[in-house]
XYZ file of C-alpha atoms in Angstrom:
610
model
C -0.148 -0.365 0.346
C 1.300 3.029 -1.630
C 0.274 5.968 1.329
C -0.434 4.129 4.463
C 2.112 3.689 6.831
C 2.867 1.516 9.780
C 2.400 4.764 12.601
C -1.192 5.310 10.829
C -4.351 4.865 13.112
C -6.633 1.324 12.562
C -9.495 3.844 10.893
C -6.388 5.521 8.538
C -5.230 1.936 7.566
C -8.778 1.002 5.928
C -9.981 4.087 4.450
C -6.136 4.578 2.366
C -7.223 0.430 1.792
C -10.754 1.646 0.865
C -10.085 4.153 -1.148
C -6.289 2.695 -3.050
C -8.742 -0.693 -3.174
C -11.745 0.684 -4.648
C -12.880 -1.446 -8.313
C -15.608 1.759 -9.455
C -18.177 -1.367 -10.285
C -18.777 0.582 -13.175
C -15.326 0.968 -14.378
C -14.081 -2.189 -13.257
C -16.089 -4.673 -15.693
C -18.600 -4.410 -18.374
C -19.573 -7.805 -21.211
C -17.222 -7.492 -24.416
C -15.839 -4.054 -24.248
C -13.126 -2.378 -21.409
C -14.617 1.599 -20.156
C -10.829 2.753 -21.084
C -11.164 6.595 -21.536
C -8.747 5.826 -24.557
C -10.555 3.168 -26.400
C -11.680 3.275 -29.190
C -13.243 6.374 -29.578
C -10.850 8.602 -27.972
C -7.854 6.921 -29.957
C -9.031 7.832 -32.952
C -8.265 11.189 -32.059
C -4.699 11.194 -30.377
C -2.205 9.246 -32.143
C -0.154 6.752 -30.140
C 2.452 8.845 -28.783
C -0.358 10.525 -26.992
C -2.473 7.758 -26.238
C -1.643 6.608 -22.548
C -2.010 10.479 -21.482
C -5.081 11.071 -21.998
C -6.682 8.618 -20.720
C -5.570 10.232 -16.673
C -8.646 12.601 -17.362
C -11.088 9.639 -16.843
C -11.008 10.147 -13.041
C -13.652 8.454 -10.111
C -11.977 7.106 -7.254
C -9.852 4.866 -8.198
C -7.666 6.611 -10.015
C -7.407 9.789 -7.771
C -6.337 7.597 -4.657
C -4.092 5.929 -6.841
C -2.659 9.050 -8.516
C -1.768 9.561 -4.637
C -0.208 7.089 -3.836
C 2.324 7.490 -6.773
C 2.674 11.234 -5.432
C 2.595 10.379 -1.890
C 5.311 7.469 -2.687
C 7.479 9.151 -4.664
C 7.511 12.131 -1.910
C 8.566 9.792 0.636
C 11.103 8.101 -0.937
C 12.842 11.240 -1.281
C 12.705 11.691 3.336
C 9.836 13.923 3.291
C 7.717 13.569 6.534
C 3.817 12.322 6.178
C 2.206 15.741 7.431
C 4.373 17.251 4.779
C 3.344 15.181 2.012
C -0.096 15.321 2.849
C -0.025 19.496 3.226
C 1.626 19.182 -0.482
C -0.681 17.031 -1.957
C -3.826 18.393 -1.057
C -3.834 20.849 -3.409
C -2.622 19.463 -6.608
C -5.649 16.614 -6.042
C -8.336 19.599 -5.566
C -7.028 21.096 -8.567
C -6.534 18.245 -9.825
C -10.393 17.254 -9.278
C -11.516 20.840 -10.454
C -9.478 20.280 -13.911
C -11.493 17.110 -14.580
C -15.016 18.511 -13.890
C -16.266 17.247 -10.189
C -16.894 13.995 -11.190
C -19.151 13.215 -8.183
C -16.852 9.511 -7.143
C -13.361 11.788 -7.238
C -15.022 14.761 -5.116
C -15.600 11.717 -2.258
C -12.531 10.145 -2.594
C -10.243 13.121 -2.736
C -12.651 14.627 0.266
C -11.533 10.846 2.486
C -8.652 12.092 1.468
C -8.257 15.217 3.110
C -9.459 13.926 5.768
C -6.969 11.234 5.600
C -4.163 13.774 5.392
C -5.634 16.209 8.028
C -5.637 13.068 10.388
C -1.807 12.788 9.849
C -0.665 16.720 10.339
C -2.813 17.122 13.010
C -2.620 13.690 14.473
C -5.376 12.518 15.397
C -7.566 9.199 15.044
C -9.503 10.015 11.283
C -13.485 8.049 11.114
C -13.921 5.843 7.978
C -17.738 6.603 8.110
C -17.275 10.293 9.591
C -15.346 11.333 6.127
C -17.796 9.306 4.180
C -21.040 11.106 5.154
C -19.208 14.646 4.843
C -18.701 13.760 1.580
C -22.008 13.084 0.345
C -23.249 16.569 2.435
C -20.781 18.773 1.265
C -21.321 17.279 -1.863
C -25.259 17.238 -1.920
C -24.772 20.912 0.153
C -22.794 22.145 -3.395
C -25.330 20.713 -5.892
C -29.311 18.341 -4.101
C -29.446 16.768 -7.805
C -25.956 14.398 -7.186
C -29.435 12.562 -5.297
C -30.587 11.260 -8.171
C -27.673 10.110 -10.399
C -26.784 7.108 -11.061
C -22.554 8.043 -9.820
C -22.981 9.722 -6.761
C -25.188 6.813 -5.324
C -22.806 3.165 -6.554
C -19.767 6.038 -5.552
C -20.914 6.335 -1.882
C -23.126 2.962 -1.076
C -19.834 1.389 -3.075
C -17.343 2.661 -0.209
C -20.181 2.388 2.560
C -19.881 -1.588 1.789
C -16.979 -1.744 1.544
C -15.728 0.273 4.425
C -18.585 -2.161 6.281
C -18.046 -5.714 4.907
C -14.496 -5.760 4.093
C -12.419 -5.245 8.034
C -15.654 -8.377 8.711
C -14.215 -10.106 6.146
C -10.801 -10.260 6.934
C -11.524 -11.145 10.258
C -13.190 -13.719 9.622
C -10.443 -15.360 6.784
C -8.186 -14.534 9.330
C -10.066 -16.326 12.254
C -9.650 -19.760 9.558
C -5.676 -19.164 8.296
C -4.568 -18.934 11.771
C -1.506 -21.756 12.834
C -2.259 -22.857 15.655
C -2.351 -21.344 18.344
C -0.583 -24.177 21.518
C 1.826 -25.253 18.181
C 5.675 -23.414 18.638
C 6.442 -20.331 16.272
C 9.189 -22.109 15.352
C 7.456 -25.069 13.322
C 4.817 -22.840 12.279
C 5.033 -22.863 8.219
C 5.599 -19.406 7.066
C 5.259 -18.331 3.074
C 8.070 -16.424 1.741
C 7.220 -12.518 1.693
C 8.260 -13.191 -2.515
C 4.446 -14.818 -2.492
C 3.172 -13.342 1.325
C 3.657 -9.588 -0.333
C 1.506 -10.449 -3.509
C -0.766 -13.342 -1.600
C -1.345 -9.891 0.440
C -2.687 -7.587 -1.449
C -4.695 -9.819 -4.079
C -6.190 -10.879 -1.549
C -7.447 -7.382 -0.274
C -8.373 -6.328 -3.749
C -10.232 -9.982 -3.880
C -12.568 -8.231 -0.565
C -12.651 -4.866 -1.675
C -14.092 -5.973 -5.309
C -16.611 -8.680 -3.845
C -17.585 -5.500 -0.819
C -18.569 -2.890 -4.383
C -20.292 -5.784 -5.514
C -22.471 -7.004 -3.505
C -22.699 -3.253 -2.329
C -23.741 -1.930 -5.778
C -26.091 -5.414 -7.265
C -29.037 -3.354 -6.989
C -27.648 -0.243 -8.012
C -25.966 -1.374 -11.233
C -29.081 -4.116 -11.886
C -30.912 -0.616 -12.010
C -29.319 1.342 -14.162
C -27.543 -0.773 -16.561
C -29.898 -4.240 -16.096
C -27.088 -7.072 -15.394
C -25.313 -8.382 -12.991
C -21.452 -9.832 -12.885
C -20.996 -11.849 -11.108
C -16.954 -12.143 -13.037
C -16.067 -8.754 -11.821
C -14.286 -10.146 -8.544
C -11.791 -11.939 -10.785
C -11.733 -9.807 -13.427
C -10.810 -6.517 -11.059
C -7.381 -8.715 -9.795
C -6.398 -8.053 -13.172
C -7.518 -5.075 -14.311
C -6.877 -3.063 -11.208
C -3.025 -3.087 -10.989
C -2.422 -3.028 -14.846
C -4.464 0.627 -14.243
C -2.211 1.650 -11.369
C 0.731 0.581 -14.073
C -0.846 2.536 -16.311
C -1.885 5.460 -14.312
C 1.901 5.088 -13.235
C 3.217 5.367 -17.148
C 0.902 8.508 -17.624
C 2.493 9.992 -14.952
C 6.075 9.539 -15.711
C 5.179 10.406 -19.492
C 3.921 14.338 -17.727
C 7.305 14.406 -15.758
C 9.142 13.657 -18.563
C 7.854 14.849 -21.459
C 9.166 17.974 -21.381
C 13.398 17.329 -20.781
C 13.614 13.028 -22.380
C 10.766 13.066 -24.737
C 12.760 9.484 -25.980
C 11.353 7.932 -22.135
C 8.000 10.330 -22.577
C 7.477 8.140 -25.724
C 9.102 4.913 -23.800
C 6.198 4.903 -21.341
C 3.342 6.500 -23.949
C 3.905 2.900 -24.686
C 3.815 1.460 -21.775
C 1.372 2.430 -20.847
C -0.773 1.971 -24.568
C 0.336 -1.491 -24.340
C -1.211 -2.217 -20.398
C -3.999 -0.954 -21.609
C -3.797 -2.999 -24.945
C -3.624 -5.581 -21.242
C -7.526 -4.563 -20.268
C -9.451 -5.024 -23.140
C -7.688 -8.626 -24.153
C -7.976 -9.614 -20.771
C -12.146 -7.694 -20.128
C -13.361 -9.687 -23.349
C -11.568 -12.891 -22.239
C -13.542 -12.610 -18.491
C -16.514 -11.790 -21.051
C -16.814 -15.428 -22.190
C -17.004 -16.898 -18.917
C -20.386 -19.003 -18.121
C -22.772 -16.853 -16.686
C -19.878 -14.060 -16.216
C -22.795 -11.907 -17.047
C -26.475 -11.840 -17.813
C -28.861 -9.561 -17.891
C -31.990 -8.582 -15.386
C -35.257 -6.352 -15.048
C -34.680 -3.033 -13.336
C -36.040 -3.896 -9.548
C -38.440 -2.177 -7.962
C -37.743 0.757 -5.419
C -39.234 -1.524 -2.427
C -36.275 -4.300 -3.994
C -33.613 -2.263 -3.701
C -34.833 -0.629 0.217
C -34.533 -4.134 1.368
C -31.910 -5.241 -0.467
C -29.389 -2.527 1.432
C -31.687 -2.871 4.562
C -31.443 -6.544 5.060
C -27.203 -6.149 4.107
C -26.730 -3.082 6.529
C -28.545 -4.220 9.896
C -26.542 -7.486 9.170
C -23.131 -5.553 8.511
C -24.219 -3.276 11.135
C -25.077 -5.885 13.946
C -28.120 -3.650 14.275
C -30.096 -6.928 12.905
C -29.033 -8.750 15.781
C -28.585 -6.738 18.392
C -29.830 -8.403 21.837
C -32.617 -5.540 22.432
C -35.646 -5.565 20.728
C -33.978 -8.507 18.995
C -37.013 -10.893 17.694
C -39.152 -8.634 17.226
C -36.738 -6.895 14.540
C -36.050 -10.478 12.642
C -39.768 -10.761 12.637
C -40.076 -7.017 10.925
C -37.189 -8.312 8.409
C -39.179 -11.791 7.236
C -42.163 -10.222 6.900
C -40.571 -8.371 4.212
C -38.907 -9.812 3.115
C -42.824 -12.565 3.602
C -43.830 -9.286 1.052
C -40.804 -9.126 -1.335
C -41.602 -12.819 -2.514
C -44.713 -12.869 -2.863
C -44.729 -9.863 -5.763
C -41.462 -11.781 -7.087
C -44.002 -14.152 -8.436
C -46.011 -11.929 -8.766
C -44.453 -10.705 -10.980
C -43.259 -14.280 -12.333
C -46.316 -15.639 -13.154
C -47.533 -12.637 -15.449
C -49.037 -13.166 -19.065
C -47.348 -9.495 -21.318
C -47.717 -8.492 -24.462
C -45.442 -5.727 -25.844
C -45.660 -3.920 -29.353
C -42.609 -2.291 -30.943
C -43.252 0.804 -33.470
C -40.180 0.314 -35.727
C -40.727 2.729 -38.236
C -42.788 1.088 -40.797
C -42.011 -2.462 -38.969
C -42.825 -3.807 -35.651
C -41.760 -5.925 -33.039
C -44.548 -8.171 -29.812
C -42.875 -9.501 -27.595
C -44.931 -12.011 -25.116
C -43.436 -12.681 -21.926
C -45.335 -15.531 -20.462
C -44.681 -16.929 -17.360
C -41.610 -18.153 -16.547
C -39.604 -18.631 -19.588
C -40.345 -21.192 -22.383
C -43.318 -19.213 -23.376
C -41.622 -16.149 -24.571
C -41.781 -15.437 -27.739
C -40.774 -12.634 -30.487
C -42.950 -11.945 -33.149
C -40.714 -10.055 -36.134
C -37.851 -7.955 -34.766
C -37.725 -4.499 -37.324
C -34.637 -3.722 -39.253
C -30.371 -5.035 -38.424
C -30.784 -0.854 -37.340
C -34.037 -1.379 -35.205
C -32.796 -4.058 -33.432
C -28.854 -2.109 -32.628
C -30.831 0.707 -30.856
C -34.997 -0.529 -30.477
C -35.177 -4.424 -29.263
C -32.154 -5.128 -28.236
C -32.256 -2.994 -25.923
C -35.792 -3.524 -24.539
C -35.035 -6.879 -24.421
C -32.017 -6.853 -22.228
C -34.127 -4.423 -20.048
C -37.017 -7.013 -19.462
C -33.755 -9.065 -18.342
C -33.793 -11.193 -21.761
C -30.595 -13.482 -21.716
C -31.404 -16.154 -24.345
C -34.901 -15.713 -26.353
C -37.010 -18.861 -25.995
C -39.060 -18.084 -29.854
C -39.013 -16.152 -32.983
C -41.276 -15.563 -35.349
C -41.409 -14.639 -38.746
C -45.290 -13.479 -40.461
C -43.551 -12.289 -43.560
C -41.063 -11.167 -45.691
C -41.296 -7.517 -45.317
C -37.464 -6.045 -44.369
C -38.931 -4.103 -42.051
C -40.723 -6.586 -40.077
C -38.115 -9.210 -40.243
C -34.423 -7.497 -41.302
C -32.795 -7.838 -38.348
C -33.706 -11.443 -37.702
C -30.503 -12.891 -37.719
C -28.438 -10.427 -34.984
C -31.791 -10.719 -32.906
C -30.673 -14.808 -33.134
C -26.895 -14.068 -32.890
C -27.722 -11.801 -29.631
C -29.824 -13.910 -27.881
C -29.331 -17.048 -29.143
C -33.150 -18.220 -30.583
C -33.749 -21.784 -29.923
C -36.735 -21.667 -32.491
C -37.174 -19.647 -35.074
C -41.579 -20.175 -36.627
C -41.673 -18.896 -40.537
C -45.239 -19.711 -42.525
C -45.011 -21.885 -45.045
C -45.424 -19.353 -47.735
C -42.303 -18.785 -50.275
C -42.031 -14.785 -50.631
C -40.000 -13.128 -53.121
C -37.770 -11.305 -50.504
C -34.393 -12.229 -51.314
C -34.011 -11.050 -48.080
C -36.135 -13.028 -46.206
C -34.783 -16.099 -48.433
C -31.577 -15.673 -46.815
C -32.421 -14.949 -43.461
C -34.382 -19.159 -43.613
C -31.255 -20.219 -46.134
C -28.772 -19.452 -42.465
C -31.216 -20.653 -40.116
C -31.975 -23.675 -42.566
C -28.476 -25.068 -41.646
C -30.334 -25.829 -38.426
C -32.657 -27.882 -38.738
C -33.378 -28.795 -35.577
C -34.480 -24.486 -34.906
C -36.101 -24.549 -37.735
C -40.350 -24.979 -37.962
C -42.871 -24.023 -40.757
C -46.485 -23.910 -38.531
C -49.859 -22.740 -40.887
C -53.504 -23.219 -40.149
C -54.528 -25.299 -37.027
C -51.261 -25.730 -34.868
C -49.537 -24.605 -32.397
C -46.366 -22.050 -31.727
C -46.016 -21.644 -28.010
C -49.322 -20.463 -26.898
C -50.411 -19.473 -29.097
C -52.871 -20.261 -32.713
C -52.323 -20.233 -35.909
C -55.263 -18.621 -37.896
C -53.718 -18.615 -41.152
C -52.156 -19.008 -43.617
C -52.441 -22.292 -45.232
C -50.002 -24.186 -47.023
C -51.866 -23.399 -50.256
C -52.907 -20.328 -50.179
C -50.500 -18.142 -52.602
C -51.553 -14.583 -52.735
C -49.667 -11.987 -54.366
C -48.797 -10.176 -52.253
C -47.002 -10.458 -49.003
C -48.957 -8.796 -46.627
C -51.426 -11.020 -47.136
C -49.662 -14.002 -46.563
C -48.937 -13.536 -43.183
C -49.011 -15.185 -40.294
C -51.919 -14.322 -37.780
C -52.328 -16.084 -33.720
C -54.868 -15.825 -31.604
C -53.743 -16.208 -27.819
C -56.505 -16.436 -24.722
C -54.996 -15.363 -21.653
C -56.727 -15.078 -17.810
C -59.787 -15.807 -20.006
C -58.572 -12.536 -22.125
C -58.261 -12.862 -26.243
C -56.082 -11.399 -28.022
C -55.213 -11.238 -31.753
C -52.159 -10.657 -33.968
C -53.590 -9.661 -37.659
C -49.554 -8.311 -38.902
C -50.377 -6.825 -42.116
C -53.116 -8.591 -43.167
C -54.591 -6.719 -46.063
C -58.200 -7.206 -47.440
C -57.598 -10.628 -49.751
C -56.045 -12.716 -46.356
C -58.418 -10.894 -44.424
C -61.416 -12.386 -46.557
C -60.078 -15.622 -46.444
C -59.996 -15.441 -42.622
C -63.459 -14.902 -42.266
C -64.258 -18.294 -44.897
C -62.493 -21.060 -42.881
C -62.498 -19.263 -39.465
C -66.041 -19.563 -37.502
C -65.243 -18.023 -34.269
C -62.940 -14.947 -34.478
C -64.415 -12.575 -31.711
C -61.436 -11.018 -29.475
C -60.740 -8.575 -27.299
C -58.162 -7.293 -28.495
C -56.880 -6.548 -31.179
C -53.173 -5.905 -32.505
C -53.341 -4.779 -36.362
C -50.184 -3.269 -38.551
C -51.450 -1.372 -41.784
C -50.659 -3.396 -45.359
C -48.718 -1.659 -48.623
C -51.620 -2.688 -51.334
C -54.817 -2.382 -49.646
C -56.110 -1.239 -45.806
C -56.054 -2.644 -42.448
C -59.179 -3.921 -40.589
C -62.323 -4.262 -42.622
C -65.544 -3.842 -41.589
C -66.586 -7.595 -41.677
C -63.600 -7.880 -40.284
C -64.060 -6.420 -37.506
C -67.975 -7.446 -37.029
C -66.711 -10.689 -36.836
C -64.243 -9.948 -34.312
C -66.128 -7.030 -31.577
C -62.901 -5.816 -29.911
C -63.379 -3.530 -27.316
C -59.284 -2.232 -28.134
C -57.716 -2.055 -31.654
C -53.975 -1.522 -31.338
C -53.143 0.350 -34.978
C -49.010 -0.103 -35.024
C -47.555 2.785 -37.021
C -44.950 4.604 -36.951
C -43.713 8.927 -37.768
C -41.432 7.191 -40.750
C -41.866 6.827 -43.914
C -44.482 8.170 -44.546
C -46.739 5.160 -45.789
C -46.089 3.394 -42.536
C -48.899 6.084 -41.334
C -52.084 5.132 -40.915
C -54.303 7.164 -43.736
C -56.964 9.691 -42.856
C -59.301 7.564 -44.248
C -58.961 4.516 -41.681
C -58.922 6.476 -38.897
C -61.892 8.595 -39.691
C -63.751 5.275 -40.356
C -62.232 2.945 -36.940
C -63.642 6.285 -35.468
C -67.083 5.885 -35.881
C -66.930 1.614 -34.164
C -67.776 2.054 -30.825
C -63.854 0.636 -29.718
C -61.535 2.587 -28.515
C -58.489 3.152 -31.199
C -54.726 2.754 -29.919
C -52.011 4.435 -32.694
C -48.898 3.734 -31.944
C -47.553 6.637 -34.036
C -49.140 8.828 -31.428
C -48.859 6.080 -28.326
C -45.829 5.355 -28.248
C -44.708 1.145 -27.415
C -47.490 -0.313 -25.662
C -47.996 -2.547 -23.332
C -50.723 -5.569 -22.400
C -51.086 -6.856 -18.583
C -52.642 -9.732 -18.604
C -54.956 -11.640 -14.833
C -57.709 -12.868 -14.223
C -60.950 -12.463 -16.152
C -59.006 -8.491 -16.740
C -56.295 -6.674 -18.579
C -54.398 -3.853 -18.285
C -53.265 -1.294 -22.006
C -50.372 0.657 -20.989
C -48.648 2.651 -23.755
C -45.524 5.664 -24.006
C -46.808 8.241 -23.393
C -49.403 7.849 -20.373
C -52.434 6.242 -21.649
C -53.892 3.772 -18.529
C -56.819 1.467 -19.703
C -58.102 -1.548 -17.903
C -60.786 -3.664 -18.853
C -62.093 -7.286 -18.800
C -62.632 -9.338 -20.495
C -66.358 -9.211 -21.291
C -65.152 -6.071 -23.710
C -66.149 -3.959 -20.414
C -64.011 -0.928 -19.915
C -63.197 1.799 -17.121
C -60.254 4.417 -17.838
């Protein structure tokens, strides 16, 4: 440890360990990428000569502590007293924090370091928790809105959990690994310093990394929909390498004005170490279950998690006074959370995403095996809308993907979806479409015959029944051959028409005796009009959702269609204005919500109340 002298108090040593070893969880590990400031975007603007020097301006608490430790070690090596080193470095680190834009994590680290320095100068012990909350108070007094920012919340909760967790874990490990007390000292096996010193350092980094991961778990899940179990082993490599990068950067700055050749050498060394960070991060990201996506936890879940965690770490929950009532109260909260979780897990939802002329419908059934994605949009739509949406739902693997018809705006990104989410089953229509993109997609999926399944009328696709088309249908327009699905969930029947045109609607009417449904989701066919009057008379819906978009202009619902549907006695929602729409099915009722704020509750009988 670079700035925790042996004579420092216990609180000072803990604080120094915290700020030095803090593997800030957002920086430490993100799947398939590294969070170095001189990554691909910034490297393109600077030559290799300036790459590593540029990196030091990406500041968080870890880098602040490392920079302080480097200078402190240099000054101590020159024989300066500890208090003098602190007084020289205190204005320097505050200037550096101001230079980098006052990020919350850097301010927190700087205030905590200032407390340590003042305690050195005054020869007084410092209190870790007091310094942490003093930093929080100063930041919130200066900028109260920081309380609602992810960086502030992550920084302080992570450090708080490190302060409370690391000493307890370290004490437990020491208790398990200490030699037998009755064995004479001369007979006890001791590791040589060349092994024991690195092991102690790596053990400290591992404990701090684990504590940071535990402390940030619900917040990272909320803001990034991620859980990264691999972050602790990844930090064992990334944190020491980060220190080497900063040492190379600072050395380059110190010698750049009078020894350019050495500066070049340090720059290349820093670039090489950053490449090592990038490569190892990619490698850790390939570990099985190294990371996975989860839905954002609720406020109640997050509060309960921290209540249990801090209650156990501080001993509050097991304190002798009122222990029974505290444990009973927490048990009731956990039981209520379990009931909420079971209700959420068994919920049935259908989400409709408008995608610039196409659409994607995600059916989230009970559990995971019945989940289904109907169409996905173009490649760009998948990259910027469908993929983030599925990640936010906690989708890591997609059980089923259904392609309704050969329209590029509906199925253009199918292969990308399959690559991202490893779709186990792909459903396609029995009709051969003329679209080259669709044919290529089917050909690629056909290389694994067990994944590709052709479905037609009366077949089952998970929880859905196919109503159209038949294998013998040969309508000239692709929209008329689109797969039509029907499903009944908790007594509510829903009909998915895709872009079905008039000829396809007439065929559906002739072949199906009962088309009644509470909710209809329809797209816009290119050569005819959606939702003919005869079809609406047969369906008798309570709500019609028209999946239209602002762009291109042909994807907007026409004035004629809007006027005709307005004369009907049911509610019509256009995704062009309402945005993405979600329907949740409960027993004999359903709830519809849109991004624009529309919320409707209905019953399977068709009666509405808003």
